[in-house]
Amino acid sequence: MSKIVLTFNAGSSSLKFAAFGADNGRLNHLAAGQVEGIGANPKGSVKRATGETTEFAFDRAAGKLDHHAATRVILHWLEQVGYASGIIAVGHRVVHGGPNLTEPMLIDEAALAILRKLIPLAPLHQPHNLAGIEAAIRAFPGKPQVACFDTAFHRSHPFVSDTFALPRAYYDEGVRRYGFHGLSYEYITSTLKKIAPQIVREDVIVAHLGNGASMCAIKNGRSIASTMGFTALDGLPMGTRCGQLDPGVLLYLMAEKKMTAEQISDLLYKESGLKGMSGISQDMRELEASDSPHARDAIDYFVARIRRELAGLAASVEGVEGIVFTGGIGENSSRIRKAVLSGMEWMGIVLDDEANDAGAQMISAKESRTVVFVIPTDEERMIAKHTIEIALDPRKHQ
Ligand code: ADP
């Protein structure tokens, strides 16, 4: 029987999962799927590497689906296709590892207690991650469970990249710029090592542009600065999140508009960004296809912020040898990549238009001093890799 590693990514209303074969030291993607509509009307499907897709069936009479019930639906499918008995470990995406967790961690009772203590730092995400972990512990008893943190990759930041200019006591109690999307940046860094070993030791800026969007400056394979801060709201505008905002705006919303914390949270997380600016959609494909001036404004602002951050991050690593685009927009939108990089010759960037339009892996021109890549990210594979390393390392089980 093949060894299989499962990965879980549990959100408030969804549970995404992937299965990898883990024989001969290689990770072989077998399937990926999701259950959506947790707490409401569930739906979900799984796609195998062969291309075969299965829609999950739900027992509507059983009432609202929670993470435990969603996990049972996934387990049932794993049993049907003969994967369940091969599972050797489950890896979990966990948004917050706080100031001290710098590496993935085997989950036991003590680890769960640490993760629960971090809930105040990510109240909208961490509880759902924990619900996914608890459901997986129940569904796969006795199998090692591993937490992989979106913040861990950024713990190498120097103080100036981690702090706000608040009284020191706030920093000490954990009010810091944590940075997120760390599993994506780690995956890109490890991929760059293979495809461009000459630049991974140098200074690289990675733009992860998806529904969530951030950028990261990397030196010698380590994160130096990130556009995301205390929460995943800061930095670039995103599908529905505002990105950088003057904190004075919050004071205005509270004092003049009498908005509650919950209303402000909804505004900043769910109603802003591309969706709020365009009034049309959070989906970049729809905005690119639209001739509405508000859609154009939203795209222009998105691009303008990326260009500002590119220059700012370049200063924090004192120059840039390589740039990587990843995430749904970064990987697929030649228009956004071109808009971001045009007129950047002063940074040593010359785009190869044909390569960019063709979606090539390297899209910079031969004469470009800075090499530009498009690399599809794979956070699930990164989780699976960490998970198998920890699950197979007896020292981690003492
Ligand atoms: P998430 O952060 O949810 O993982 P993704 O990385 O899948 O998101 O990115 C989703 C975004 O990518 C959406 O805005 C979508 O419109 C955009 N996208 C996907 N394909 C294209 C494309 N061909 N052109 C432009 N944008 C695209």
GROMACS .gro file of C-alpha atoms in nm, residues 41-251:
model
  211
   41ASN     CA    1  -2.566   2.475   0.218
   42PRO     CA    2  -2.276   2.237   0.164
   43LYS     CA    3  -2.135   2.144  -0.173
   44GLY     CA    4  -1.802   2.005  -0.273
   45SER     CA    5  -1.599   1.799  -0.513
   46VAL     CA    6  -1.263   1.633  -0.555
   47LYS     CA    7  -1.046   1.612  -0.864
   48ARG     CA    8  -0.796   1.332  -0.906
   49ALA     CA    9  -0.464   1.378  -1.085
   50THR     CA   10  -0.610   1.162  -1.363
   51GLY     CA   11  -0.865   1.440  -1.427
   52GLU     CA   12  -1.162   1.244  -1.291
   53THR     CA   13  -1.392   1.465  -1.081
   54THR     CA   14  -1.640   1.347  -0.816
   55GLU     CA   15  -1.913   1.563  -0.664
   56PHE     CA   16  -1.968   1.489  -0.295
   57ALA     CA   17  -2.314   1.382  -0.180
   58PHE     CA   18  -2.450   1.540   0.140
   59ASP     CA   19  -2.713   1.413   0.376
   60ARG     CA   20  -2.940   1.721   0.390
   61ALA     CA   21  -3.152   1.559   0.661
   62ALA     CA   22  -2.849   1.554   0.897
   63GLY     CA   23  -2.878   1.931   0.944
   64LYS     CA   24  -2.601   2.190   0.915
   65LEU     CA   25  -2.260   2.061   0.826
   66ASP     CA   26  -1.967   2.142   1.058
   67HIS     CA   27  -1.594   2.071   1.013
   68HIS     CA   28  -1.634   1.724   1.166
   69ALA     CA   29  -1.911   1.630   0.923
   70ALA     CA   30  -1.713   1.778   0.630
   71THR     CA   31  -1.412   1.566   0.732
   72ARG     CA   32  -1.631   1.254   0.741
   73VAL     CA   33  -1.743   1.326   0.383
   74ILE     CA   34  -1.378   1.349   0.276
   75LEU     CA   35  -1.287   1.035   0.475
   76HIS     CA   36  -1.571   0.845   0.308
   77TRP     CA   37  -1.433   0.936  -0.035
   78LEU     CA   38  -1.080   0.838   0.072
   79GLU     CA   39  -1.217   0.498   0.177
   80GLN     CA   40  -1.405   0.454  -0.149
   81VAL     CA   41  -1.096   0.514  -0.362
   82GLY     CA   42  -0.877   0.299  -0.137
   83TYR     CA   43  -0.657   0.581  -0.002
   84ALA     CA   44  -0.775   0.581   0.360
   85SER     CA   45  -0.565   0.290   0.483
   86GLY     CA   46  -0.248   0.441   0.329
   87ILE     CA   47  -0.268   0.769   0.519
   88ILE     CA   48   0.040   0.815   0.736
   89ALA     CA   49   0.000   1.179   0.842
   90VAL     CA   50  -0.213   1.492   0.805
   91GLY     CA   51  -0.065   1.840   0.758
   92HIS     CA   52  -0.261   2.156   0.840
   93ARG     CA   53  -0.232   2.511   0.717
   94VAL     CA   54  -0.245   2.732   1.026
   95VAL     CA   55  -0.254   3.104   0.971
   96HIS     CA   56  -0.079   3.216   1.289
   97GLY     CA   57   0.225   3.085   1.470
   98GLY     CA   58   0.274   3.401   1.678
   99PRO     CA   59   0.617   3.555   1.743
  100ASN     CA   60   0.788   3.233   1.848
  101LEU     CA   61   0.688   2.948   1.616
  102THR     CA   62   0.941   2.950   1.336
  103GLU     CA   63   0.888   2.597   1.203
  104PRO     CA   64   0.611   2.344   1.145
  105MET     CA   65   0.513   2.159   1.460
  106LEU     CA   66   0.383   1.815   1.551
  107ILE     CA   67   0.042   1.860   1.712
  108ASP     CA   68  -0.021   1.722   2.060
  109GLU     CA   69  -0.224   1.856   2.352
  110ALA     CA   70   0.049   2.105   2.448
  111ALA     CA   71   0.074   2.230   2.089
  112LEU     CA   72  -0.304   2.270   2.069
  113ALA     CA   73  -0.296   2.480   2.385
  114ILE     CA   74  -0.030   2.707   2.228
  115LEU     CA   75  -0.235   2.744   1.908
  116ARG     CA   76  -0.549   2.828   2.107
  117LYS     CA   77  -0.358   3.103   2.292
  118LEU     CA   78  -0.285   3.262   1.953
  119ILE     CA   79  -0.657   3.301   1.864
  120PRO     CA   80  -0.666   3.672   1.965
  121LEU     CA   81  -0.401   3.741   1.699
  122ALA     CA   82  -0.617   3.592   1.420
  123PRO     CA   83  -0.974   3.562   1.553
  124LEU     CA   84  -1.125   3.529   1.205
  125HIS     CA   85  -0.900   3.243   1.093
  126GLN     CA   86  -0.727   3.056   1.376
  127PRO     CA   87  -1.046   2.908   1.532
  128HIS     CA   88  -1.139   2.752   1.196
  129ASN     CA   89  -0.788   2.614   1.148
  130LEU     CA   90  -0.820   2.457   1.494
  131ALA     CA   91  -1.164   2.315   1.409
  132GLY     CA   92  -1.005   2.145   1.106
  133ILE     CA   93  -0.727   2.002   1.321
  134GLU     CA   94  -0.970   1.870   1.582
  135ALA     CA   95  -1.185   1.711   1.311
  136ALA     CA   96  -0.880   1.545   1.155
  137ILE     CA   97  -0.758   1.412   1.492
  138ARG     CA   98  -1.097   1.248   1.537
  139ALA     CA   99  -1.116   1.115   1.179
  140PHE     CA  100  -0.757   0.986   1.166
  141PRO     CA  101  -0.681   0.875   1.523
  142GLY     CA  102  -0.322   0.792   1.602
  143LYS     CA  103  -0.184   0.953   1.283
  144PRO     CA  104   0.068   1.233   1.326
  145GLN     CA  105  -0.088   1.575   1.265
  146VAL     CA  106   0.140   1.865   1.174
  147ALA     CA  107   0.072   2.240   1.189
  148CYS     CA  108   0.237   2.454   0.919
  149PHE     CA  109   0.225   2.828   0.978
  150ASP     CA  110   0.174   3.109   0.729
  151THR     CA  111   0.376   3.337   0.955
  152ALA     CA  112   0.677   3.110   1.018
  153PHE     CA  113   0.877   3.202   0.704
  154HIS     CA  114   0.879   3.568   0.809
  155ARG     CA  115   1.023   3.520   1.155
  156SER     CA  116   1.368   3.601   1.012
  157HIS     CA  117   1.265   3.967   0.973
  158PRO     CA  118   1.489   4.230   1.123
  159PHE     CA  119   1.325   4.440   1.397
  160VAL     CA  120   1.251   4.732   1.162
  161SER     CA  121   1.040   4.507   0.937
  162ASP     CA  122   0.847   4.363   1.230
  163THR     CA  123   0.762   4.666   1.436
  164PHE     CA  124   0.511   4.951   1.433
  165ALA     CA  125   0.605   5.288   1.578
  166LEU     CA  126   0.395   5.229   1.890
  167PRO     CA  127   0.520   5.226   2.250
  168ARG     CA  128   0.752   4.928   2.295
  169ALA     CA  129   0.510   4.745   2.529
  170TYR     CA  130   0.279   4.672   2.234
  171TYR     CA  131   0.561   4.507   2.039
  172ASP     CA  132   0.652   4.302   2.343
  173GLU     CA  133   0.297   4.172   2.381
  174GLY     CA  134   0.288   4.067   2.014
  175VAL     CA  135   0.154   4.366   1.821
  176ARG     CA  136   0.396   4.317   1.531
  177ARG     CA  137   0.411   4.288   1.156
  178TYR     CA  138   0.394   3.910   1.117
  179GLY     CA  139   0.354   3.874   0.740
  180PHE     CA  140   0.152   3.589   0.586
  181HIS     CA  141   0.153   3.368   0.272
  182GLY     CA  142   0.473   3.219   0.417
  183LEU     CA  143   0.408   2.870   0.280
  184SER     CA  144   0.376   3.013  -0.069
  185TYR     CA  145   0.700   3.211  -0.035
  186GLU     CA  146   0.879   2.907   0.101
  187TYR     CA  147   0.759   2.698  -0.193
  188ILE     CA  148   0.869   2.966  -0.444
  189THR     CA  149   1.210   2.995  -0.275
  190SER     CA  150   1.263   2.618  -0.295
  191THR     CA  151   1.151   2.613  -0.660
  192LEU     CA  152   1.383   2.903  -0.747
  193LYS     CA  153   1.671   2.703  -0.602
  194LYS     CA  154   1.608   2.444  -0.874
  195ILE     CA  155   1.530   2.664  -1.174
  196ALA     CA  156   1.762   2.959  -1.105
  197PRO     CA  157   2.027   2.856  -0.853
  198GLN     CA  158   2.232   3.161  -0.949
  199ILE     CA  159   1.980   3.408  -0.804
  200VAL     CA  160   1.845   3.238  -0.494
  201ARG     CA  161   2.143   3.353  -0.291
  202GLU     CA  162   2.071   3.707  -0.399
  203ASP     CA  163   1.786   3.946  -0.349
  204VAL     CA  164   1.446   3.839  -0.477
  205ILE     CA  165   1.103   3.999  -0.453
  206VAL     CA  166   0.803   3.768  -0.480
  207ALA     CA  167   0.456   3.901  -0.561
  208HIS     CA  168   0.185   3.659  -0.450
  209LEU     CA  169  -0.119   3.805  -0.627
  210GLY     CA  170  -0.437   3.605  -0.569
  211ASN     CA  171  -0.761   3.680  -0.386
  212GLY     CA  172  -0.528   3.750  -0.099
  213ALA     CA  173  -0.222   3.944  -0.216
  214SER     CA  174   0.113   4.027  -0.064
  215MET     CA  175   0.477   4.075  -0.156
  216CYS     CA  176   0.791   3.961   0.014
  217ALA     CA  177   1.158   4.060  -0.007
  218ILE     CA  178   1.388   3.758   0.027
  219LYS     CA  179   1.763   3.756   0.082
  220ASN     CA  180   1.965   3.434   0.085
  221GLY     CA  181   1.639   3.239   0.098
  222ARG     CA  182   1.515   3.424   0.407
  223SER     CA  183   1.230   3.673   0.436
  224ILE     CA  184   1.347   4.027   0.508
  225ALA     CA  185   1.020   4.220   0.476
  226SER     CA  186   0.659   4.160   0.380
  227THR     CA  187   0.374   4.391   0.281
  228MET     CA  188   0.132   4.216   0.517
  229GLY     CA  189   0.140   4.322   0.879
  230PHE     CA  190  -0.031   4.238   1.208
  231THR     CA  191  -0.315   4.088   1.007
  232ALA     CA  192  -0.362   3.982   0.647
  233LEU     CA  193  -0.533   4.319   0.580
  234ASP     CA  194  -0.226   4.534   0.530
  235GLY     CA  195  -0.024   4.608   0.218
  236LEU     CA  196  -0.171   4.551  -0.128
  237PRO     CA  197  -0.542   4.588  -0.203
  238MET     CA  198  -0.695   4.241  -0.248
  239GLY     CA  199  -1.013   4.079  -0.378
  240THR     CA  200  -1.223   4.214  -0.089
  241ARG     CA  201  -0.961   4.346   0.158
  242CYS     CA  202  -0.850   4.707   0.168
  243GLY     CA  203  -0.472   4.675   0.198
  244GLN     CA  204  -0.278   4.972   0.338
  245LEU     CA  205  -0.506   5.219   0.519
  246ASP     CA  206  -0.438   5.529   0.724
  247PRO     CA  207  -0.544   5.435   1.080
  248GLY     CA  208  -0.708   5.779   1.093
  249VAL     CA  209  -0.977   5.636   0.863
  250LEU     CA  210  -1.069   5.388   1.138
  251LEU     CA  211  -1.094   5.670   1.392
   0.00000   0.00000   0.00000
